[in-house]
PDB file of C-alpha atoms in Angstrom:
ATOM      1  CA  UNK N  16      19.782   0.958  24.322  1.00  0.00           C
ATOM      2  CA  UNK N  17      18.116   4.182  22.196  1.00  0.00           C
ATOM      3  CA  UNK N  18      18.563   7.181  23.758  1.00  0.00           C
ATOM      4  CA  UNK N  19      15.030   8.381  22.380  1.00  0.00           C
ATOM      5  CA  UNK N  20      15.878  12.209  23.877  1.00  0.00           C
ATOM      6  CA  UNK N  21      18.356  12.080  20.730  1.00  0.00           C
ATOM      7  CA  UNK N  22      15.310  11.258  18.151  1.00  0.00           C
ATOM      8  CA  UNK N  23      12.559  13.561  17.153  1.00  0.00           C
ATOM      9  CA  UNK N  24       9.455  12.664  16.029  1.00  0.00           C
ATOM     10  CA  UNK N  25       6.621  14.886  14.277  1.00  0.00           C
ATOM     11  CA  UNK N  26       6.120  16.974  17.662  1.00  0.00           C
ATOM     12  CA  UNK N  27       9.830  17.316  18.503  1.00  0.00           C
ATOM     13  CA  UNK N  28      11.950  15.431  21.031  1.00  0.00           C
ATOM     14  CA  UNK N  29      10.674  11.650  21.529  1.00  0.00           C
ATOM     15  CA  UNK N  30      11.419  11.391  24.648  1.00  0.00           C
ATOM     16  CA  UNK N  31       7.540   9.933  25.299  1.00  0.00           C
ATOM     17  CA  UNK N  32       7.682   7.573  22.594  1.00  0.00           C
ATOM     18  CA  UNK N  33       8.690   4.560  24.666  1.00  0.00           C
ATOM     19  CA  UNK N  34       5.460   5.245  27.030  1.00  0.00           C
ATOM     20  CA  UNK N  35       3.733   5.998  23.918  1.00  0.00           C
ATOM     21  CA  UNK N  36       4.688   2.342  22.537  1.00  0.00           C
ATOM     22  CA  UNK N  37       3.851   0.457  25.576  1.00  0.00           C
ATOM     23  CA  UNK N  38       0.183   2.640  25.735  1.00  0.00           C
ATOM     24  CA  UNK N  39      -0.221   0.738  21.997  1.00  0.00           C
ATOM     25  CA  UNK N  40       0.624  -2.630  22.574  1.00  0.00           C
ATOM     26  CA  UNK N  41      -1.897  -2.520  25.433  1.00  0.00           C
ATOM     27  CA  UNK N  42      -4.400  -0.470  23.283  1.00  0.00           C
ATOM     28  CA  UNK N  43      -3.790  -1.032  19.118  1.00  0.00           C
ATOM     29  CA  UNK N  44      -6.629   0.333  17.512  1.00  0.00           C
ATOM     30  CA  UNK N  45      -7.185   3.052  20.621  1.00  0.00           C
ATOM     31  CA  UNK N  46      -3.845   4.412  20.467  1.00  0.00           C
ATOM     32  CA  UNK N  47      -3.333   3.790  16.381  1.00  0.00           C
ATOM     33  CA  UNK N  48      -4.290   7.154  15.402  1.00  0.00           C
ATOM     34  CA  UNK N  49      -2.242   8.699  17.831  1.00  0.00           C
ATOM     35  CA  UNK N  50       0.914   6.698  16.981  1.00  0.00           C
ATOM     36  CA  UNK N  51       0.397   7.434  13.217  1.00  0.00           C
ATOM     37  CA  UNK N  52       0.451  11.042  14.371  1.00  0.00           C
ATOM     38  CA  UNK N  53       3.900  11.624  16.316  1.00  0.00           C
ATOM     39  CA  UNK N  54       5.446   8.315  14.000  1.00  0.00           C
ATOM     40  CA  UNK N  55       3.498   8.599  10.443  1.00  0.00           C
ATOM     41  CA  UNK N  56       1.506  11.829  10.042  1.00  0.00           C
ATOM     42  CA  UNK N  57      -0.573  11.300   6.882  1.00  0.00           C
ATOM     43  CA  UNK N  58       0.663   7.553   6.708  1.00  0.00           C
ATOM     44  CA  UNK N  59       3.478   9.652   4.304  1.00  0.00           C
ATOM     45  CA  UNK N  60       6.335  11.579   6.558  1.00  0.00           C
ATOM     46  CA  UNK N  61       8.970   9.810   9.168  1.00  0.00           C
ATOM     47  CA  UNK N  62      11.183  10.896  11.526  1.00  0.00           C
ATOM     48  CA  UNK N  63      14.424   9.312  13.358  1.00  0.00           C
ATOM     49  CA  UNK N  64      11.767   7.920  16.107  1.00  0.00           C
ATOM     50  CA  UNK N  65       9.571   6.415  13.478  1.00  0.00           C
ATOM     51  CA  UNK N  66      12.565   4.456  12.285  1.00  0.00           C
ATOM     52  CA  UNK N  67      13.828   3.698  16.134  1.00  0.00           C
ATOM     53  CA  UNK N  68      10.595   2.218  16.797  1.00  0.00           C
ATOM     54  CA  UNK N  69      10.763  -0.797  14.396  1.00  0.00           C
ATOM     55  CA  UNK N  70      11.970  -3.234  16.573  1.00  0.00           C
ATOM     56  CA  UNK N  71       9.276  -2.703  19.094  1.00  0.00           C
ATOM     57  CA  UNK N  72       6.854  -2.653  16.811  1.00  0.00           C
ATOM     58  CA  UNK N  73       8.589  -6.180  15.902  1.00  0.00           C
ATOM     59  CA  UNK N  74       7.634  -7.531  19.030  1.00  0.00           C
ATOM     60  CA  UNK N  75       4.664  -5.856  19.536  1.00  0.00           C
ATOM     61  CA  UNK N  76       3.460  -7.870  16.329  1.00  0.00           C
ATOM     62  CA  UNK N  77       4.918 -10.816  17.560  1.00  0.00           C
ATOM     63  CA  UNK N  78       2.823 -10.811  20.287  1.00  0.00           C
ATOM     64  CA  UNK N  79      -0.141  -9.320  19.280  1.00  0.00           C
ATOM     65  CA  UNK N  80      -3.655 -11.403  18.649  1.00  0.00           C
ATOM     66  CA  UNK N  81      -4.849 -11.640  15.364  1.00  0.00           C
ATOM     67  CA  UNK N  82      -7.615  -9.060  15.699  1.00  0.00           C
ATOM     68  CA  UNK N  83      -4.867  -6.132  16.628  1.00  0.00           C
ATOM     69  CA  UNK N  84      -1.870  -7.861  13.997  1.00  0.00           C
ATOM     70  CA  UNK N  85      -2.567  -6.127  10.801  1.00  0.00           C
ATOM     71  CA  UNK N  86      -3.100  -2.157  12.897  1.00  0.00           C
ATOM     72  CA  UNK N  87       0.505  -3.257  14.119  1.00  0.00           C
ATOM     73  CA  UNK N  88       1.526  -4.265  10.776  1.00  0.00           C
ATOM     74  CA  UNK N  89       0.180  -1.456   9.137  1.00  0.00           C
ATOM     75  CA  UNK N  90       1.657   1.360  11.847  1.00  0.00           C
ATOM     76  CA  UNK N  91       5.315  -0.504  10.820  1.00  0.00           C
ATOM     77  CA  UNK N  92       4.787  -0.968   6.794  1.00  0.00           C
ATOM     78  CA  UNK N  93       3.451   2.763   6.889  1.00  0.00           C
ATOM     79  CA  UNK N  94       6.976   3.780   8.984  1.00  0.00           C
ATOM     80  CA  UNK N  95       8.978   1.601   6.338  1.00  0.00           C
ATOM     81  CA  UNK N  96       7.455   3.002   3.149  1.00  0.00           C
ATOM     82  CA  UNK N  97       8.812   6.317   4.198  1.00  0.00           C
ATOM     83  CA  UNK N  98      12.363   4.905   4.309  1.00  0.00           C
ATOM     84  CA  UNK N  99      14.883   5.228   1.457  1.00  0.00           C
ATOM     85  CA  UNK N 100      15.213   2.639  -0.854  1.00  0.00           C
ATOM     86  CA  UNK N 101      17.817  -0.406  -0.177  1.00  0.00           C
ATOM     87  CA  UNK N 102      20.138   0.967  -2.245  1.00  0.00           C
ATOM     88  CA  UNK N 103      20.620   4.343  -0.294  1.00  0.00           C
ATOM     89  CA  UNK N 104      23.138   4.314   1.962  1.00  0.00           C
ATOM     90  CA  UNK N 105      22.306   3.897   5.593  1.00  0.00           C
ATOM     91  CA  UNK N 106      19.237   2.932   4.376  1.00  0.00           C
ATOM     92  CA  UNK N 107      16.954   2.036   8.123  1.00  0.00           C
ATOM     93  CA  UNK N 108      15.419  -0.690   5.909  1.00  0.00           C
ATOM     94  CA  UNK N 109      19.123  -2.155   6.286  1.00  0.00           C
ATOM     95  CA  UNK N 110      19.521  -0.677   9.241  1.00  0.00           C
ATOM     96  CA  UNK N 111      16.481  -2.459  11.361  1.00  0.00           C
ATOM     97  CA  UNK N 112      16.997  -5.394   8.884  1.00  0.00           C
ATOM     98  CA  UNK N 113      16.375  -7.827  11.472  1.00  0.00           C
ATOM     99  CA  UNK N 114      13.211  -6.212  12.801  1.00  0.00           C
ATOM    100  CA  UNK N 115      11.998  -5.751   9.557  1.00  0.00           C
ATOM    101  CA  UNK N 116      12.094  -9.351   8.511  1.00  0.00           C
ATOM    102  CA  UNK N 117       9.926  -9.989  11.445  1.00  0.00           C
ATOM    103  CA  UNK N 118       7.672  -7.833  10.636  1.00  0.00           C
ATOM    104  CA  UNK N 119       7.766  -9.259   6.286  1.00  0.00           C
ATOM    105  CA  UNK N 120       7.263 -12.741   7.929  1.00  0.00           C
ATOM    106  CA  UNK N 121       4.251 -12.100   9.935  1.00  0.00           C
ATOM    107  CA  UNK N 122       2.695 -10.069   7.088  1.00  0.00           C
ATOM    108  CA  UNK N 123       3.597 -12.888   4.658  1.00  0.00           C
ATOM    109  CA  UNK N 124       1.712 -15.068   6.796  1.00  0.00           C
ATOM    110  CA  UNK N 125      -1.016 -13.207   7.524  1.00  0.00           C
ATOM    111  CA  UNK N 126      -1.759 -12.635   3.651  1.00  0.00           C
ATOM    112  CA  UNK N 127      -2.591 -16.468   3.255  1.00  0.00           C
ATOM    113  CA  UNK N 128      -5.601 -16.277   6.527  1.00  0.00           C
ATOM    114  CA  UNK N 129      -6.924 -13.159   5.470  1.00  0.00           C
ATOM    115  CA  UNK N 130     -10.995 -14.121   3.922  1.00  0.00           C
ATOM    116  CA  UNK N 131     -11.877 -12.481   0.671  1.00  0.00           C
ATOM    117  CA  UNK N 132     -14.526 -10.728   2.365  1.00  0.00           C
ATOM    118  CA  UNK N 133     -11.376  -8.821   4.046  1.00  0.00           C
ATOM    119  CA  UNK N 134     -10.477  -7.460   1.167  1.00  0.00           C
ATOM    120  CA  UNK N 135      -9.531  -3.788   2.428  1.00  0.00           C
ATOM    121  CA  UNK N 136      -7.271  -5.708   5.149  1.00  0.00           C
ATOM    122  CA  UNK N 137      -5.600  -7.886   2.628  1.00  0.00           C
ATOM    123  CA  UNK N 138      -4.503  -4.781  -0.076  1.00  0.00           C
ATOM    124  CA  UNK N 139      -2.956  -3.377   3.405  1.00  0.00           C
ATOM    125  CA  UNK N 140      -1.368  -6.210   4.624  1.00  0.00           C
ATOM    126  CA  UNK N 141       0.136  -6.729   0.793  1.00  0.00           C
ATOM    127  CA  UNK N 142       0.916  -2.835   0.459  1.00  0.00           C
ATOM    128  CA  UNK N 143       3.038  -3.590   4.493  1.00  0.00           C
ATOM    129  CA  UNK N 144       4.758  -6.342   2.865  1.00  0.00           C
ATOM    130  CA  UNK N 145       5.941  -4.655  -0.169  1.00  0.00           C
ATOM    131  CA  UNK N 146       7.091  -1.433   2.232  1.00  0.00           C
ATOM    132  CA  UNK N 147       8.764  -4.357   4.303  1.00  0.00           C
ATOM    133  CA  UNK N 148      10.720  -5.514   0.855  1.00  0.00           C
ATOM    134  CA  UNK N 149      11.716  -1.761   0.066  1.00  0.00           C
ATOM    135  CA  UNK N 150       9.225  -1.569  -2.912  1.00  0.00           C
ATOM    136  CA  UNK N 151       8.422   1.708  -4.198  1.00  0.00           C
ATOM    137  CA  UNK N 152       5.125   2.983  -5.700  1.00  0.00           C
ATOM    138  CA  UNK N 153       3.090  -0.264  -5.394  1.00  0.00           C
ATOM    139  CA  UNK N 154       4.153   0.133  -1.467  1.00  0.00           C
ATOM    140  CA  UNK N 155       0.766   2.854  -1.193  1.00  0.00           C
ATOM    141  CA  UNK N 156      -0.236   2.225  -4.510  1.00  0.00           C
ATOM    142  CA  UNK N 157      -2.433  -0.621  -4.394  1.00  0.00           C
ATOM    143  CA  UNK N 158      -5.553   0.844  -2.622  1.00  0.00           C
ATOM    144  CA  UNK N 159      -7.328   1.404  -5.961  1.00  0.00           C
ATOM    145  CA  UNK N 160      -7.699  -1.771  -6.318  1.00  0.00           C
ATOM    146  CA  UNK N 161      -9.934  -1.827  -3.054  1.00  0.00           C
ATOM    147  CA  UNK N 162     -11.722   1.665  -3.858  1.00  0.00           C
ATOM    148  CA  UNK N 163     -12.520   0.496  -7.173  1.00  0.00           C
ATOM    149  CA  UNK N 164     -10.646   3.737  -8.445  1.00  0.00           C
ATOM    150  CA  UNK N 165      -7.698   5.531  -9.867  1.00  0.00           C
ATOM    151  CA  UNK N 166      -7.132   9.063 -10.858  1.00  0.00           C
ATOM    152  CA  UNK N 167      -4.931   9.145 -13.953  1.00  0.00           C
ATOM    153  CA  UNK N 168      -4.008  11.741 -16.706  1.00  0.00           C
ATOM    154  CA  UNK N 169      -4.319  11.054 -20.548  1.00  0.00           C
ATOM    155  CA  UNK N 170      -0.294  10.631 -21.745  1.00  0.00           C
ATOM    156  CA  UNK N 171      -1.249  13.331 -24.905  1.00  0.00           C
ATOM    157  CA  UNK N 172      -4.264  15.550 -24.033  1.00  0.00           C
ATOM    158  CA  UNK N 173      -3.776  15.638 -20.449  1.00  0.00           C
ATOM    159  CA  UNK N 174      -6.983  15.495 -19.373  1.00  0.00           C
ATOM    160  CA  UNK N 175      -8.099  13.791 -16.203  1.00  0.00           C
ATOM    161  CA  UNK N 176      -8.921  10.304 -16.447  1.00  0.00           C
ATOM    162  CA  UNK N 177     -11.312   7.860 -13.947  1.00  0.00           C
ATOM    163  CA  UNK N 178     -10.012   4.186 -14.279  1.00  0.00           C
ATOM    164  CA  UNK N 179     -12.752   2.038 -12.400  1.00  0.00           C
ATOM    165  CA  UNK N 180     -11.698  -1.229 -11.411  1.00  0.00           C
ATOM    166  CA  UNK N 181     -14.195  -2.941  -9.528  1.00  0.00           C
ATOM    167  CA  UNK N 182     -17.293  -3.533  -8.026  1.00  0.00           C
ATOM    168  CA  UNK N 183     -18.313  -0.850 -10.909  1.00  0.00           C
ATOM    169  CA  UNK N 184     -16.524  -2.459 -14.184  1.00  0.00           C
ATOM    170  CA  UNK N 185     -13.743  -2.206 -15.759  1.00  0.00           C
ATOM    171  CA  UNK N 186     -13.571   0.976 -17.685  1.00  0.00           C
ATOM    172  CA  UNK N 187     -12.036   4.568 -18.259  1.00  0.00           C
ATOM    173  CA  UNK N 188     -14.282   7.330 -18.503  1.00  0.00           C
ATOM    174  CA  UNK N 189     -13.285  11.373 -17.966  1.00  0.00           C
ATOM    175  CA  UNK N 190     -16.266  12.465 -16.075  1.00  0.00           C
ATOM    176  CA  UNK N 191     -17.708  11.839 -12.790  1.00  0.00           C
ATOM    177  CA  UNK N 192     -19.876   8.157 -13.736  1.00  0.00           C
ATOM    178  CA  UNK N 193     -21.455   7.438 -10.281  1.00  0.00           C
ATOM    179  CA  UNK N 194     -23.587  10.785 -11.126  1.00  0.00           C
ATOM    180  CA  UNK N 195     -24.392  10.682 -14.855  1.00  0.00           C
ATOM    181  CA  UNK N 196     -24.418   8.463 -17.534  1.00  0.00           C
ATOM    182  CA  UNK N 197     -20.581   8.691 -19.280  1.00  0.00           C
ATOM    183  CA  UNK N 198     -18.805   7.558 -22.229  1.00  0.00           C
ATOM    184  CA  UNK N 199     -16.948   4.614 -21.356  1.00  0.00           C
ATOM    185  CA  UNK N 200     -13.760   2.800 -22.499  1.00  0.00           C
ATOM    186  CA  UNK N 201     -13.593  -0.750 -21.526  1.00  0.00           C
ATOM    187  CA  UNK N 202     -10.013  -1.440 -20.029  1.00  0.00           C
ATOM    188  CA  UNK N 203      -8.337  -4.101 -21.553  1.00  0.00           C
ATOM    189  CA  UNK N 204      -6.781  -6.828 -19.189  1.00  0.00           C
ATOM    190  CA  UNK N 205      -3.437  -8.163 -19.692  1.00  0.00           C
ATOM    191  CA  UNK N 206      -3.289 -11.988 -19.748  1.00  0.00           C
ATOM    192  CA  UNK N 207      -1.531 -13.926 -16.697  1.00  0.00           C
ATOM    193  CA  UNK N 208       1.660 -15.076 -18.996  1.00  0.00           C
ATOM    194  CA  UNK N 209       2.040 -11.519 -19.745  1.00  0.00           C
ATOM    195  CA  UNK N 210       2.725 -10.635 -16.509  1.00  0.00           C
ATOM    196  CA  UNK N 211       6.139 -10.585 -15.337  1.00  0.00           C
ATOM    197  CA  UNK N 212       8.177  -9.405 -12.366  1.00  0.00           C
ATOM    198  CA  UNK N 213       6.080  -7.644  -9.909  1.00  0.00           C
ATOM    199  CA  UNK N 214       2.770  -7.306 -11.376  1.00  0.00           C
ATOM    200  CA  UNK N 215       2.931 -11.073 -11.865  1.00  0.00           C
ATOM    201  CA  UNK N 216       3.653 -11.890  -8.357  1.00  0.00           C
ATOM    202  CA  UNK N 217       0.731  -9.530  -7.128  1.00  0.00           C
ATOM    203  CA  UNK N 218      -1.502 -12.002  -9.638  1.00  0.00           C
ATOM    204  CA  UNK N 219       0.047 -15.097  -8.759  1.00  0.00           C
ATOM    205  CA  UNK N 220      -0.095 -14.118  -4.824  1.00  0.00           C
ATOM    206  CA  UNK N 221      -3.407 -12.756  -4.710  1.00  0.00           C
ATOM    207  CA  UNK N 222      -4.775 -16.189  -6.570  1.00  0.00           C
ATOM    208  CA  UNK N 223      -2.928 -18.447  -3.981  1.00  0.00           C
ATOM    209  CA  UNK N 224      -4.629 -16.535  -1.062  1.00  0.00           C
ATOM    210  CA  UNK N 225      -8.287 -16.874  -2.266  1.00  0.00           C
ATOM    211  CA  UNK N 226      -8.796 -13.089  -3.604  1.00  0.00           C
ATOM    212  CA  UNK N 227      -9.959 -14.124  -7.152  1.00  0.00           C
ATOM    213  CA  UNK N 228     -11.359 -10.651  -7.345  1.00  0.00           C
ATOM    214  CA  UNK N 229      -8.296  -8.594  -6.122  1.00  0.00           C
ATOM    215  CA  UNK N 230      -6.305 -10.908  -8.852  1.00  0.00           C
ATOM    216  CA  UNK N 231      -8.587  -9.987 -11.758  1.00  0.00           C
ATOM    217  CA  UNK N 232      -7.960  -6.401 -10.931  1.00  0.00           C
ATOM    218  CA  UNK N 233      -4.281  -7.012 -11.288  1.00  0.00           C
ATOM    219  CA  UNK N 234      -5.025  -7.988 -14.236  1.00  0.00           C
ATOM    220  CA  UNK N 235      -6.793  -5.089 -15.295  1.00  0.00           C
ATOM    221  CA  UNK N 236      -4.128  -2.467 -13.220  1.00  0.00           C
ATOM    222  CA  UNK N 237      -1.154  -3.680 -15.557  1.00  0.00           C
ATOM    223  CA  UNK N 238      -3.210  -3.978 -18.618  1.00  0.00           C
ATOM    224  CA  UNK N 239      -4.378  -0.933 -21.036  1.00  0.00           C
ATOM    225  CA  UNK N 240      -6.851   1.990 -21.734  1.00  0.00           C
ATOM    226  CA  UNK N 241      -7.524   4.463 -24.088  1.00  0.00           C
ATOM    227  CA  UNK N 242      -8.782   7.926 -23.399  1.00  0.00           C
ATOM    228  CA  UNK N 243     -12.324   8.265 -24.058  1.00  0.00           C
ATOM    229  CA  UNK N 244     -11.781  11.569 -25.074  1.00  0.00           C
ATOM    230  CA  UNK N 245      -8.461  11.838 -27.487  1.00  0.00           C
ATOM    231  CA  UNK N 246      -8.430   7.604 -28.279  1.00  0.00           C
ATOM    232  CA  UNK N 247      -4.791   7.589 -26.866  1.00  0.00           C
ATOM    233  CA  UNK N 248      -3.769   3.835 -25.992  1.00  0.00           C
ATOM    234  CA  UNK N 249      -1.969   4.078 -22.607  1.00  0.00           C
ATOM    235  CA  UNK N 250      -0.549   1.375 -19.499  1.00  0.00           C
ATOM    236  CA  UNK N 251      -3.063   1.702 -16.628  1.00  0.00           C
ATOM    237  CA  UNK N 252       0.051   1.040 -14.617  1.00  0.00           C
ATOM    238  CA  UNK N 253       2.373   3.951 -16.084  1.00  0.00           C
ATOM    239  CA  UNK N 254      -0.294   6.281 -15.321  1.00  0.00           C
ATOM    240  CA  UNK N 255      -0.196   5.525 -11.847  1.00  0.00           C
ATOM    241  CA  UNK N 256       3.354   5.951 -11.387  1.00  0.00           C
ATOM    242  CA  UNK N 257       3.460   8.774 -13.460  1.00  0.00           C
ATOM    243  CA  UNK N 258       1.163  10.565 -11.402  1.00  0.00           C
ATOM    244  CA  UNK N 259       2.224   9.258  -8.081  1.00  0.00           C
ATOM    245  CA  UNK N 260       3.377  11.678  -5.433  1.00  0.00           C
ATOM    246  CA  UNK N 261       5.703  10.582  -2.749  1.00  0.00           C
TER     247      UNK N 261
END
């Protein structure tokens, strides 16, 4: 049994976090915020409790219906993205291993009945399963390709880059485009058997499940752009690590 007086969370002890859990499973999108807030503040900072509460957040998914599965799946990937990688040791993603694969199955299969009109619900259901797996970056990294947006810098003059992948285009440009007219660099695309390791299952994946538009954005995320200001050739991708910020 925890002994949750032992754990802290983002107020202090977490001694309420059991009543806490049990006001969530009977309320998920009522009590979400508040979870997020003593478990997750800013979807980016965990605690001992965050980490303790895996396993009920296992069952909780288990037996939640599928209009409250992907806040529950969500709460957890959030929690897991904040853990150290696999290769750490006492990592909590081996740790609540068993919990965790739970929670990666029911994601897995949730990817495959999520519509392409849910296309917000689908990059967070993919970003869960990634956090699930222990991958870092592209764990909180994928939302850009639901915005439509990233926020890069140019690899030799610095300056600050838009990358608009989307609904808008596919371009670069360095000022703001949805309120003037802007120079514009067309991204270039990698092709599908260029694509290896990750950025190829994200393409392969997102094709399976029906998100034609989410995999043509892959495409475009792990393919190249030059700065419209200084001509510099740079990986969309790269950029995006480079400037991520745990």
């Amino acid at each position: 049994m925890t002994d949750w007086s032992t754990l802290i969370d983002a107020c202090g002890s977490a001694g309420h976090v059991p009543a806490l859990l049990d006001r969530f499973e009977a309320d998920p999108s009522g009590v979400w915020s508040e979870l997020m807030d003593h478990l997750c503040p800013q979807l980016d900072t965990a605690f001992t409790a965050s980490f303790a509460a895996l396993p009920r957040l296992a069952e909780i998914a288990t037996a939640a219906g599928s209009e409250n599965l992907g806040g529950v799946l969500s709460a957890a990937g959030a929690i897991a993205s904040c853990s150290p990688g696999l290769s750490e040791p006492d990592s909590p993603l081996m740790v609540f291993s068993a919990p965790i694969a739970v929670l990666h199955d029911l994601a897995n299969r949730s990817l495959s009945q999520t519509a392409e009109a849910e296309a917000e619900e689908y990059v967070n259901l993919l970003q869960a399963l990634l956090s699930f797996e222990g991958v870092e970056t592209w764990d909180r990294s994928l939302s850009g390709l639901q915005t439509g947006e990233y926020e890069v810098d140019c690899p030799y003059c610095g300056v600050n880059v838009f990358v608009v992948i989307g609904h808008d285009g596919y371009f670069c440009c360095t000022d703001d485009y949805s309120l003037q007219e802007v120079q514009k660099s067309p991204l270039q695309p990698a092709r599908g058997q260029q694509l290896e390791g990750l950025p190829r299952r994200l393409f392969e994946r997102a094709l399976a499940d029906g998100q034609e538009r989410l995999a043509h954005g892959v495409r475009h995320l792990f393919g190249r752009a030059a700065c419209p200001d200084c001509g510099t050739g740079f990986s969309v991708s790269e950029r995006v690590v480079a400037g991520w910020i745990p």
